[in-house]
XYZ file of C-alpha atoms in Angstrom:
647
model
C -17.580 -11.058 18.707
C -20.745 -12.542 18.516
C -22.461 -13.496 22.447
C -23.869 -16.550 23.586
C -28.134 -16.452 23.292
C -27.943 -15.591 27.591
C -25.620 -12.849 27.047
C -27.764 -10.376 24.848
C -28.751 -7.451 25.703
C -32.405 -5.892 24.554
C -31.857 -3.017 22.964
C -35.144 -1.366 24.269
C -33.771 -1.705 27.726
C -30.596 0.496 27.101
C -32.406 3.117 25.548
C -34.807 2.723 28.266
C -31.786 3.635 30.547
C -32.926 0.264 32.407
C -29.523 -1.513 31.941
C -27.274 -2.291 34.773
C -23.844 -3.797 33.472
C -23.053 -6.151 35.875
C -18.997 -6.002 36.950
C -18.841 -9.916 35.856
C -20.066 -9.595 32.513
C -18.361 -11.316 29.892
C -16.432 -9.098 27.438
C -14.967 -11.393 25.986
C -14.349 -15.429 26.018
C -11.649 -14.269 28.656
C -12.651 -11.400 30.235
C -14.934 -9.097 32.492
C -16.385 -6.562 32.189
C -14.539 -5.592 35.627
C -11.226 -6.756 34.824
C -7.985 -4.016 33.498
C -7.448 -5.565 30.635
C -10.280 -6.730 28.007
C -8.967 -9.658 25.975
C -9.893 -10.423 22.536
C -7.603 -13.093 20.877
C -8.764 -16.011 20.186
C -6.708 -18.860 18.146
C -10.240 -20.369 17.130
C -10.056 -17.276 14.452
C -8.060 -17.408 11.675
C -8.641 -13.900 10.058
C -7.543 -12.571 13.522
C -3.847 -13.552 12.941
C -3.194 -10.673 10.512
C -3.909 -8.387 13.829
C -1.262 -7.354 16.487
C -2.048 -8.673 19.842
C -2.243 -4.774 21.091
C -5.150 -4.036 18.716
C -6.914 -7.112 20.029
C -6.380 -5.985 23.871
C -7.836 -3.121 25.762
C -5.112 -1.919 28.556
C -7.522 -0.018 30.835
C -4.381 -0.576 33.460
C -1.911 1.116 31.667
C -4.436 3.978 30.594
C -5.648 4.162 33.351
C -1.777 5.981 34.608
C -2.562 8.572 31.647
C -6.126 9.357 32.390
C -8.001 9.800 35.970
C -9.858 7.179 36.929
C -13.426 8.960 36.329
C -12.471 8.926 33.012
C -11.446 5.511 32.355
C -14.860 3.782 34.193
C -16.833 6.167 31.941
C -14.325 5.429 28.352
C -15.069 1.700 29.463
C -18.815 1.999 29.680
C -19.088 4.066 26.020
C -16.595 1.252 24.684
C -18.902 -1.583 26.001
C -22.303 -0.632 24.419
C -19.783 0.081 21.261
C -18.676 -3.698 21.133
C -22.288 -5.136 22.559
C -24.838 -3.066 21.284
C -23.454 -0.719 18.407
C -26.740 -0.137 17.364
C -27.680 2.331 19.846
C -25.228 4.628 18.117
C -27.187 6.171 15.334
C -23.831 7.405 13.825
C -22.380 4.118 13.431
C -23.327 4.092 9.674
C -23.161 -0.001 9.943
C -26.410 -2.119 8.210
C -27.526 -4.176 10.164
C -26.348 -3.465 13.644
C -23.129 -5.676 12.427
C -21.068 -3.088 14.643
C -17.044 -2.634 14.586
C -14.392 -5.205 14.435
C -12.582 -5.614 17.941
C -8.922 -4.284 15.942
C -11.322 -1.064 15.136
C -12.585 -0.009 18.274
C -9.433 -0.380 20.087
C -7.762 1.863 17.841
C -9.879 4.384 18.107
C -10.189 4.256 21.892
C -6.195 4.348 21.673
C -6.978 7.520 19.498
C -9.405 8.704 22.032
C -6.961 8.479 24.980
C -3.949 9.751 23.195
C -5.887 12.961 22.914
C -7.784 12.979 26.290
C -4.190 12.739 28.146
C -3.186 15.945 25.436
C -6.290 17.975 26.786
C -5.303 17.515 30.128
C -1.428 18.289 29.477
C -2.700 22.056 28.160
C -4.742 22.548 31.196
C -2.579 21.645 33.750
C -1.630 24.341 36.697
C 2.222 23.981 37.277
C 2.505 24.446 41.217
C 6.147 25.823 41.722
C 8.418 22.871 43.408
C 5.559 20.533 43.953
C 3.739 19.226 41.335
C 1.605 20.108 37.845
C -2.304 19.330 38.747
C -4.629 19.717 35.556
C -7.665 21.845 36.312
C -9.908 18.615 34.773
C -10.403 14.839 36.747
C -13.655 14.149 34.650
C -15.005 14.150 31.224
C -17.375 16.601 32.309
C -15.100 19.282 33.113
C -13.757 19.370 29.451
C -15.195 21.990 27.881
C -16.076 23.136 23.989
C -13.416 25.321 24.339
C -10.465 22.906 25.409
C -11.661 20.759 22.665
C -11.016 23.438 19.904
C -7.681 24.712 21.452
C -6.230 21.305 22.217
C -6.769 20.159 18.704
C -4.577 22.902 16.759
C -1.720 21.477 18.753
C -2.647 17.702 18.996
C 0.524 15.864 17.122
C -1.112 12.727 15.798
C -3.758 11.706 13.000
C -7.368 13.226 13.847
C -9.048 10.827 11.565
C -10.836 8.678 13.752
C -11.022 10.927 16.722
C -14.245 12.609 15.768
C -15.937 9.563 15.451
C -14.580 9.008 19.089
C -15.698 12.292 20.270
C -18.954 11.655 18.487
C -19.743 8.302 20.975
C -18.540 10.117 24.029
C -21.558 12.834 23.294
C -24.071 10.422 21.974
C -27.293 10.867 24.185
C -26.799 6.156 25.128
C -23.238 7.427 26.261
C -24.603 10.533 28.415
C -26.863 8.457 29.930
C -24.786 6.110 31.260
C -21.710 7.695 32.124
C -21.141 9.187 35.567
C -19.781 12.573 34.697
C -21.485 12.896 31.214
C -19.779 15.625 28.715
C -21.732 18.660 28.559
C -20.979 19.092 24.648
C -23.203 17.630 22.244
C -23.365 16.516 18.523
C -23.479 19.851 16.293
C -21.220 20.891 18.453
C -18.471 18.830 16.829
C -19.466 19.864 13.503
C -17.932 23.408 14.350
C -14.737 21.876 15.212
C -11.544 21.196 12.570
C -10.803 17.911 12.579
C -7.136 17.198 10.339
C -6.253 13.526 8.893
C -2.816 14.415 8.407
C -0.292 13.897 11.553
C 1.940 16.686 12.597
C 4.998 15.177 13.982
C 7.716 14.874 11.467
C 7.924 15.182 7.922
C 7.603 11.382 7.110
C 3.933 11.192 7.763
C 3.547 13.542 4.436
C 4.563 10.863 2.690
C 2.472 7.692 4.060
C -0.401 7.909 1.484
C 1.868 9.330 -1.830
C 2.619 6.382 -4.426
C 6.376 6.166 -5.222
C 7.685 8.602 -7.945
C 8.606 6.869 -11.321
C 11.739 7.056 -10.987
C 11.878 4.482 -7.853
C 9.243 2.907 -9.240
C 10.798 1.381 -12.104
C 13.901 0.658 -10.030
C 12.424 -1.448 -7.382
C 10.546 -3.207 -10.400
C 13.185 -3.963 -12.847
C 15.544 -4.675 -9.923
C 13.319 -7.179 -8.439
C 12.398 -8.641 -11.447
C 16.023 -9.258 -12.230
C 16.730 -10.396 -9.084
C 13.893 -13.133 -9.151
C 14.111 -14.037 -12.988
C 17.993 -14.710 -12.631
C 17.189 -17.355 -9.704
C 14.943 -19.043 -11.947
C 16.839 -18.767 -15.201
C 19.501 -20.641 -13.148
C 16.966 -23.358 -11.706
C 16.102 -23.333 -15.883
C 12.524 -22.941 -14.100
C 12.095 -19.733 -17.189
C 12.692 -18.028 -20.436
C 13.756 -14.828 -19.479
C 16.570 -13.346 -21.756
C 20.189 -13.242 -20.591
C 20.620 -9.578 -19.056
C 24.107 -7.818 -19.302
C 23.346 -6.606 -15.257
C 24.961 -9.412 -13.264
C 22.784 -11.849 -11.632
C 22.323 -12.184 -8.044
C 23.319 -16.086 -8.614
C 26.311 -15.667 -10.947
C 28.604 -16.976 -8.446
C 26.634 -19.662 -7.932
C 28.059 -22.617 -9.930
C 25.936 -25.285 -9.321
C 22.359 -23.577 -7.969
C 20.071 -25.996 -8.124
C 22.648 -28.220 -5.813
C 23.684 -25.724 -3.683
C 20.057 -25.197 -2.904
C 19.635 -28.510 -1.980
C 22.575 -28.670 0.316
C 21.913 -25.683 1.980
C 18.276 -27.233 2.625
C 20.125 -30.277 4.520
C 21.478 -27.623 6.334
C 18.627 -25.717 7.474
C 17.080 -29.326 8.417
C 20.122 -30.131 11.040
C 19.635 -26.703 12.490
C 16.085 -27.276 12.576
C 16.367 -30.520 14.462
C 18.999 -29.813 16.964
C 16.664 -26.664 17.611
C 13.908 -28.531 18.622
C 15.887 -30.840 20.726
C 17.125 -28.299 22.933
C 13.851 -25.900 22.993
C 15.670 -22.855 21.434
C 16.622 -21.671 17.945
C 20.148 -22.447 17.121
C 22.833 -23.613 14.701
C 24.025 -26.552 14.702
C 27.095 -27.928 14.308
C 29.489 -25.675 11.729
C 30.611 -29.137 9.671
C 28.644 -29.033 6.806
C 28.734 -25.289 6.497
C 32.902 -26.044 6.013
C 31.729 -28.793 3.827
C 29.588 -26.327 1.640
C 32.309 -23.741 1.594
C 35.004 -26.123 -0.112
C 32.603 -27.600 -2.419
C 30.986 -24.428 -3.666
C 33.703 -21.859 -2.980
C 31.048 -19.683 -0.904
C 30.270 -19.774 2.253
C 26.582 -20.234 3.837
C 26.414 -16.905 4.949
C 27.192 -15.723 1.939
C 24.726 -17.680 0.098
C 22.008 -16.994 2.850
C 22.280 -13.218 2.544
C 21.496 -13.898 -1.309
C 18.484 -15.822 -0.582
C 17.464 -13.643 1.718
C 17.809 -10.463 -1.040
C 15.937 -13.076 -3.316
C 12.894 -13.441 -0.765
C 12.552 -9.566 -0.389
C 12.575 -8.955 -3.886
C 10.243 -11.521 -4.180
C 7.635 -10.490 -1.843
C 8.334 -6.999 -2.724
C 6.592 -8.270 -6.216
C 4.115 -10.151 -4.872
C 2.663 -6.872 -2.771
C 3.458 -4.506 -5.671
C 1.707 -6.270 -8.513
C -1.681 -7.284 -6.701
C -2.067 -4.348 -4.766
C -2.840 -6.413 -1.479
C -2.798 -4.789 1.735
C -0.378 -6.157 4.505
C -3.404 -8.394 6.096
C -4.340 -10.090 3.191
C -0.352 -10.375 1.876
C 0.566 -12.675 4.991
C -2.515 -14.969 4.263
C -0.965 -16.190 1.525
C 0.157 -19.797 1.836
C 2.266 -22.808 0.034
C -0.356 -24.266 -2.562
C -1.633 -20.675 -2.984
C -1.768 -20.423 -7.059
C -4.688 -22.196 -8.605
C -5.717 -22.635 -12.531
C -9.094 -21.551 -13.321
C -10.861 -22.943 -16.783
C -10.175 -19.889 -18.747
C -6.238 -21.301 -18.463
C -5.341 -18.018 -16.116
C -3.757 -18.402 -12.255
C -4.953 -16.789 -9.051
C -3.704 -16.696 -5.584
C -6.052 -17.892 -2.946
C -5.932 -16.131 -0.114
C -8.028 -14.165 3.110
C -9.502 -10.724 2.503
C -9.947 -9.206 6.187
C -11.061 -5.323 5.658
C -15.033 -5.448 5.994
C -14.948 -8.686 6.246
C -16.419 -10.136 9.191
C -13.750 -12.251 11.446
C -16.314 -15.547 11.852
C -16.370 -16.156 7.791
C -13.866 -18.962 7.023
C -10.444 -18.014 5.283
C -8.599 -18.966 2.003
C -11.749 -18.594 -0.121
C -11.013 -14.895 -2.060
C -9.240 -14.627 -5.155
C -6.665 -12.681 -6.877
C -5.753 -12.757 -10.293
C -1.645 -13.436 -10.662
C 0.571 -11.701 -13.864
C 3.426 -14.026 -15.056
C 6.044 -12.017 -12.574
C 3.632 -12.935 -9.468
C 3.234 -16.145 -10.201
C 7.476 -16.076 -10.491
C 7.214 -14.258 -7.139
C 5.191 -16.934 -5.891
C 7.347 -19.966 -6.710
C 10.447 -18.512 -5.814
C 8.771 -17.815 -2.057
C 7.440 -21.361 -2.256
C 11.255 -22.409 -2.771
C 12.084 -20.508 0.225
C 9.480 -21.733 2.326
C 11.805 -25.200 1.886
C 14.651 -23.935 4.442
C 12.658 -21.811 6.621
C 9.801 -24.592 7.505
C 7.289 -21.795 7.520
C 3.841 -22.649 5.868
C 3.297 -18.580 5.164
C 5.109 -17.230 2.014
C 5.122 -13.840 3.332
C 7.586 -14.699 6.644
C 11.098 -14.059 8.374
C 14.038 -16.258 6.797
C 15.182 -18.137 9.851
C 14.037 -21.412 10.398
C 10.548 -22.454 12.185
C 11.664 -25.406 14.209
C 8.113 -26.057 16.089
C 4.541 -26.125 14.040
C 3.645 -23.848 17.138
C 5.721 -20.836 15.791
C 4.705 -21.204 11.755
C 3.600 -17.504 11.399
C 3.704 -14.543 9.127
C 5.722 -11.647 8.715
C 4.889 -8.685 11.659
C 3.828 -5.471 9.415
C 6.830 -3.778 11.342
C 9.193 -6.880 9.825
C 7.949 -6.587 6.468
C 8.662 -2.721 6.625
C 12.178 -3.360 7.517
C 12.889 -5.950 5.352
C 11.448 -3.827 2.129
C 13.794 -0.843 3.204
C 16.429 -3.024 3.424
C 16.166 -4.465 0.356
C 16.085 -0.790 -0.993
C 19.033 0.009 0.896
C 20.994 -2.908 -0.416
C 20.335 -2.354 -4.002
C 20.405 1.335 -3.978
C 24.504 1.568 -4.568
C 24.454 5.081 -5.770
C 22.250 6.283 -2.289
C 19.481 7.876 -4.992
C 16.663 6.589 -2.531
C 17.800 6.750 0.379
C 15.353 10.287 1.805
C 12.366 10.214 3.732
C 10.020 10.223 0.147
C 11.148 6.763 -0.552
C 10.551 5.449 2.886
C 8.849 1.742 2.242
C 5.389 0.540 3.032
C 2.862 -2.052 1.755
C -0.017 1.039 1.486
C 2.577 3.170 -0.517
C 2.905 0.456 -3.059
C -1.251 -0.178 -3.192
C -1.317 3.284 -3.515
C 1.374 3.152 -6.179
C -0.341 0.450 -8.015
C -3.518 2.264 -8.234
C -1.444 5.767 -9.703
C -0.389 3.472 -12.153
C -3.404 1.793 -13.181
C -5.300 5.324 -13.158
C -2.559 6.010 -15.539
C -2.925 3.254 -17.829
C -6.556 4.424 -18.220
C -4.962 7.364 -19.718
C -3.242 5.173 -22.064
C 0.528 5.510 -20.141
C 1.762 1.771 -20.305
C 3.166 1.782 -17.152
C 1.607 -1.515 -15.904
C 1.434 -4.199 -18.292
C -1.498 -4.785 -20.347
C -1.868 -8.145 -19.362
C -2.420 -6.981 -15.414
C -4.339 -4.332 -16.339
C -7.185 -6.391 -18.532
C -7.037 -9.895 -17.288
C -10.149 -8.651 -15.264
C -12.353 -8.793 -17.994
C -10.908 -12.209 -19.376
C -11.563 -13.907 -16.573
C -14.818 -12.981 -15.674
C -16.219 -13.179 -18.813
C -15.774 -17.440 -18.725
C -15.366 -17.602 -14.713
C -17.443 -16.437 -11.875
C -14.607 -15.455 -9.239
C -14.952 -13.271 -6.202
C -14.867 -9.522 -6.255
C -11.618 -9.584 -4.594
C -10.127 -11.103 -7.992
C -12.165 -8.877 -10.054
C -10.530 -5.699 -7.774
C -7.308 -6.867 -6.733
C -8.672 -6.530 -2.880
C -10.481 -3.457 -3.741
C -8.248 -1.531 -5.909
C -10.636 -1.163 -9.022
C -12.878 1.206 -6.330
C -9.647 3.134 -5.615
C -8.635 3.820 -9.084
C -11.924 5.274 -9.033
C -12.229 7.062 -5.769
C -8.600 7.400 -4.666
C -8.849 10.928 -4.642
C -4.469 10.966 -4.229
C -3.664 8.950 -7.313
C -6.046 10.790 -9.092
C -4.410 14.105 -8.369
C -1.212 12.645 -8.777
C -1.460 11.782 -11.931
C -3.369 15.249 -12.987
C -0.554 17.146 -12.079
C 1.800 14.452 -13.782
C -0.270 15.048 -17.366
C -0.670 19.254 -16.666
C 3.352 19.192 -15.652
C 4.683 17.479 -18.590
C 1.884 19.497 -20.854
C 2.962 23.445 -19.481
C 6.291 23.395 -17.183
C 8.145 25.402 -19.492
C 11.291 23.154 -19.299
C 9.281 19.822 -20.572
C 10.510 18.910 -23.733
C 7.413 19.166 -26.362
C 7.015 17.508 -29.648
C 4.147 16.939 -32.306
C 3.166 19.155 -35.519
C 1.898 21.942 -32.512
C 4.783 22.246 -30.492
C 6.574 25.366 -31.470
C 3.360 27.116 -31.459
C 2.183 25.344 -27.556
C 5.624 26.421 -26.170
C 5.222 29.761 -27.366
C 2.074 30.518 -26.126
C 3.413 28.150 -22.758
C 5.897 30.378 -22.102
C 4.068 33.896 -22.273
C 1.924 31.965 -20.309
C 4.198 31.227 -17.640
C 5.973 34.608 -17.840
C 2.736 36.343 -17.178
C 1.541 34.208 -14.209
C 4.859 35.044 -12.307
C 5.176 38.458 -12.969
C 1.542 38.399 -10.962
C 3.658 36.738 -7.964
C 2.923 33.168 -9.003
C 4.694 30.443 -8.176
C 5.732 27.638 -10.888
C 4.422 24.858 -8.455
C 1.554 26.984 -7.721
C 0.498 27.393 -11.423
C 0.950 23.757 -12.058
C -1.374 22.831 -9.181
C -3.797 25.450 -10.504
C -3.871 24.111 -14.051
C -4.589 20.495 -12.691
C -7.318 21.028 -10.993
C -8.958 22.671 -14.115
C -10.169 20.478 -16.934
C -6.855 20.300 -19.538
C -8.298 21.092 -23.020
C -6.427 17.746 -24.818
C -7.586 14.190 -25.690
C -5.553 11.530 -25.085
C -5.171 9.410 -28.400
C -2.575 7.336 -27.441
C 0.531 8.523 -29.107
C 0.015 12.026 -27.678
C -2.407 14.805 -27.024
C -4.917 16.355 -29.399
C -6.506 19.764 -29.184
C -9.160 19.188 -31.035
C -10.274 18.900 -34.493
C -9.302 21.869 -35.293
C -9.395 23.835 -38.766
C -5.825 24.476 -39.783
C -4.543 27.535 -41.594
C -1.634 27.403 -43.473
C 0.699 30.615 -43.984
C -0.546 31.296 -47.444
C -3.941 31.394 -46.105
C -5.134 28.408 -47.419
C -7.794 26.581 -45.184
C -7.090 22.964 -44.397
C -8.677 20.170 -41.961
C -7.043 17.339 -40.357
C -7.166 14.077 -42.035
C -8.011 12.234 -38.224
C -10.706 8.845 -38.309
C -10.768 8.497 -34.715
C -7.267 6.760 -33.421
C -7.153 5.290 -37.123
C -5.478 7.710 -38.894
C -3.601 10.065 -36.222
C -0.176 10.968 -35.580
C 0.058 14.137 -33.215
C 3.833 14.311 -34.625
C 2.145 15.710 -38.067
C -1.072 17.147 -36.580
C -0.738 21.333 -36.294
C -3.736 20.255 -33.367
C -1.591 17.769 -31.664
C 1.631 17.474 -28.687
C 3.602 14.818 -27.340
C 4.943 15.177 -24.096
C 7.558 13.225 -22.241
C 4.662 10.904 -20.402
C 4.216 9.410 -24.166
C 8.428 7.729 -24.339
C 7.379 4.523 -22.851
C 5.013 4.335 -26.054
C 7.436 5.984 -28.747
C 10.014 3.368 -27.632
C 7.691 0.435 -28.493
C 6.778 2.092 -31.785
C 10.585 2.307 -32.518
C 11.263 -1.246 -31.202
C 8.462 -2.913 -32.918
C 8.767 -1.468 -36.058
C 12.577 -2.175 -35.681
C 12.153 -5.663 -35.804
C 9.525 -5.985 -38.403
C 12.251 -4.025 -40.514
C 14.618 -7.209 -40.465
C 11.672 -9.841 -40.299
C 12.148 -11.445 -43.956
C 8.413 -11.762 -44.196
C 7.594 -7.809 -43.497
C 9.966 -6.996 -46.776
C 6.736 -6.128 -48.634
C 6.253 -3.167 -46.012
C 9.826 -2.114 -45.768
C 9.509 0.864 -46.426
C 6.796 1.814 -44.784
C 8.476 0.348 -41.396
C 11.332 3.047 -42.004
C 9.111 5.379 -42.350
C 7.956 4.495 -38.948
C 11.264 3.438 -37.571
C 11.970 7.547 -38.629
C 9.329 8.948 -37.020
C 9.380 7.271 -33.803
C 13.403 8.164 -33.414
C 12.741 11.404 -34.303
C 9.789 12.287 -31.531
C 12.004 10.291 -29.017
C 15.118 12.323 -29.595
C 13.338 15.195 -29.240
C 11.649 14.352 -25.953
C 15.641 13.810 -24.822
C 15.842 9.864 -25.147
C 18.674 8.509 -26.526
C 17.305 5.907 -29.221
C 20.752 3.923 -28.748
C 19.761 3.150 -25.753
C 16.473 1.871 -26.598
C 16.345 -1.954 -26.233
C 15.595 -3.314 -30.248
């Protein structure tokens, strides 16, 4: 938060050690510097309502009945050059002196403090039948030593908390304080700091995407649930499915809809007449049940299934994080020249909280843009400007908000709980998340590069489309910054190295492709080896993906190389490979096809399938059963049923 020209503070002076803070200086628009609580919210800011009131608040109060009070006056004066003059940090690593974002700092104070009250726990002297008194009262009686033993049993995320640790010892912060830390810089640099939390199993899985397998359920799920809304509104093409539609009760929808709208607007207005959400009057819910043989509720849990599946699409498919997902707004979609659709929304991360909103960009596939208007239909009976919001209705301007990140959690998992009938998802692995389905998004996309068709082409290179006629914001070009973590996200990447090196050499993955008999031979004495020196499968998987794997991808499967080929009578001969034009690893003695390459094989078999009984292909006819063949042949080996296989 930027202060008024009479409120700065030289920065000469508080190196000087000249500074006195005055008790009524202005934190904040509404508090002191002396106050227990520091106030930052501030309706003026848009880009602040993505953040939780308790990240925009420092509690010094209710900290203050963790920590001793030395502690807290000298955490407040650290915290205060850290908001007003974040330059005097040299480890700040901001241009600029632009310091942290008010959200930032008070979660990592909240990090800080968490782990201050754990130092003092372990060093506490338990006085039989009167009390426990910890040996420390200031931060100067913490020593190196309670640092490194406290941390091996601290139960919570370490990630910020060296940065923390690293402001407490700064030479501004020693100077100030009253009971300085006696520990200093390199000191820290000796310490192990871990970014994974302890407690419960769970946290292992808050940065993993979602396996495949739940992957393409949510999707297809979703999709159907949102595609057989709008097939019934006639509002889109998409082909009649033999899964039954959400709506197939639904005689009438586009009626029903309406009604139930009239509804939601009597409940609505008697709401605001007596100052508190409620229903009104249970008349033309009756009326609705004989006329549509199904009763509000009924219909209400369905659009309420609808809207989760919905946003669940919305998140999945532009990788958005949770603060840039609730800035999304009725009106959102726009057409650019080049004839493509964005969403206009509010990026927040390193973005400053002054610059105005609803100017970044993100490019929107056919299904988000189907997300989109089926939210937009919502937003009807729930009076609620924000696409990503609760369900009930918004009878005062004054309460039009977003989604909590807490809500949005819930409502994902139970979405997944309602459409999981069989209880396949149901563990802690699956537990939802808007990160886990970034980082799923970027797994997939870093597996696209490797030519697996998991995300559709059209997300994948719209990029390129659209910047090539359009300037448009990074945002669009990165889908919030997902292009740099396709690039740098260090877990998809190894995700998706272990995917290709299990589905390559776990002996039980099906293999095809002219190679195959020999590769599983030489797999399996492989294997057999490796264990008999006490190796573990998983162990020998991990081990081979974080070596370079020796194959090519060439779309259709993996190549060894161009390799010289020697047939059993001796003779000598090469492989007749042009680049991608003339290879088929299914023929190639250099080549393998592993069970990552169906989703391919299958559109091989279906498109060649339907060029087989296109009058016009008849010339090629036999050169599409040739095809049609091969594919069905390399699919039934990977274990696919090809009856199955939509044609």
């Amino acid at each position: 938060m930027k202060l008024a020209r009479s409120e700065l503070i030289e920065l000469e002076l508080v190196v000087k050690g000249e500074l006195i803070i005055n008790p009524r200086y202005p934190i904040s628009s509404k508090s002191f510097f002396e106050e227990e609580v520091w106030d930052f919210r501030d309706s003026t800011r848009q880009r602040l309502n993505s953040v939780p009131d308790f990240q925009l608040m420092f509690d010094w109060g209710k900290w203050s009945q963790r920590l001793t009070k030395e502690i807290i006056e000298d955490l407040k004066i650290m915290t205060f050059f850290l908001l007003k003059v974040p330059r005097v940090f040299s480890n700040t690593q901001r241009r600029g002196g632009a310091g942290y974002k008010i959200n930032t700092v008070a979660g990592l104070i909240t990090t800080l403090v968490r782990f201050l009250e754990h130092v003092l726990k372990e060093k506490c002297l338990d006085i039989i039948g009167v009390r426990s008194e910890s040996f420390i009262s200031t931060l100067a009686d913490i020593t190196f030593e309670d640092l490194d033993e406290s941390l091996s049993t601290f139960e919570y995320a370490q990630g910020g908390l060296k940065q923390g640790l690293l402001f407490i010892c700064s030479p501004v912060s020693k100077q100030y304080m009253k009971y300085p830390v006696k520990w200093t810089l390199s000191d820290l640099d000796n310490l192990m700091f871990s970014r994974k939390r302890k407690r419960g199993q769970l946290d292992n899985y808050c940065d993993k995407p979602f396996d495949d397998k739940f992957f393409r359920f949510l999707s297809n799920q979703a999709t159907h649930d949102v595609y057989s809304f709008l097939q019934k509104q006639g509002l889109n093409n998409y082909p009649n499915s033999n899964i039954e539609g959400l709506f197939d009760s639904c005689p009438d929808i586009d009626q029903m809809l309406e009604d139930y709208v009239s509804i939601r607007e009597i409940d609505k207005k008697y709401s605001l007449t007596i100052g508190k959400r409620r229903q009104a009057s249970n008349f033309e819910r009756q009326v609705f049940s004989r006329k549509y043989q199904v009763s509000v509720n009924d219909f209400s849990k369905k659009l309420t299934r609808l809207q989760r599946a919905a946003t669940y699409l919305l998140i999945q498919y532009t990788g958005v994080r949770y603060s840039e997902a609730i800035s999304f707004k009725v009106g959102c979609l726009r057409s650019l020249d080049t004839g493509h659709t964005v969403i206009i929304g509010t990026q927040n991360k390193f973005i400053p909280s002054n610059i105005p909103v609803d100017r970044d960009q993100w490019v929107a596939c056919p299904i988000v843009i189907d997300a989109v208007t089926v939210l937009e239909k919502i937003t009807r009976f729930t009076f609620n400007q924000y696409l990503v919001s609760n369900v009930f209705t918004v009878y005062h301007e004054k309460d039009m908000k977003p989604m909590s990140l807490t809500g949005l959690v819930n409502a994902f998992q139970d979405y997944v709980n309602e459409i999981d009938t069989l209880h396949q998802f149901r563990d802690k692995s699956h537990k939802m998340s808007p990160h886990r389905l970034r980082h799923t998004l970027a797994l997939h996309m870093v597996r696209a590069e490797l030519g697996i068709p998991y995300i559709t082409y059209h997300l994948k290179h719209l990029h390129s489309a659209v910047s090539s006629v359009q300037s448009v914001s990074n945002v669009t070009i990165g889908y919030g910054g997902i292009s740099k973590e396709i690039l740098n996200n260090a877990t998809a990447i190894r995700q998706t190295q272990r995917d290709l090196a299990k589905s390559l050499y776990h002996p039980d993955s099906p293999i095809e492709g002219g190679n195959k008999e020999n590769f599983k031979r030489r797999r399996d004495e492989f294997f057999q080896g490796m264990m008999l020196a006490g190796w573990e499968r998983d162990e020998i998987i991990d081990h081979l993906a974080s070596n370079s794997l020796p194959f090519a991808d060439v779309g259709l499967g993996y190549c060894g190389g161009k390799k010289e080929i020697v047939k059993p009578s001796g003779r000598v001969e090469y492989p007749p490979c042009v680049g991608q034009l003339q290879c088929n690893p299914n023929k190639c003695n250099n080549a393998v096809i592993t069970i990552e390459k169906i989703p391919i094989w299958k559109k091989v078999l279906e498109e060649n399938t339907k060029k087989l009984h296109d009058p016009q292909m008849q010339h090629a006819k036999d050169v599409h059963m040739a095809f049609v063949a091969e594919a069905k042949s390399v699919l039934e080996g990977l274990g696919v049923d090809t009856n199955e296989v939509s044609i």
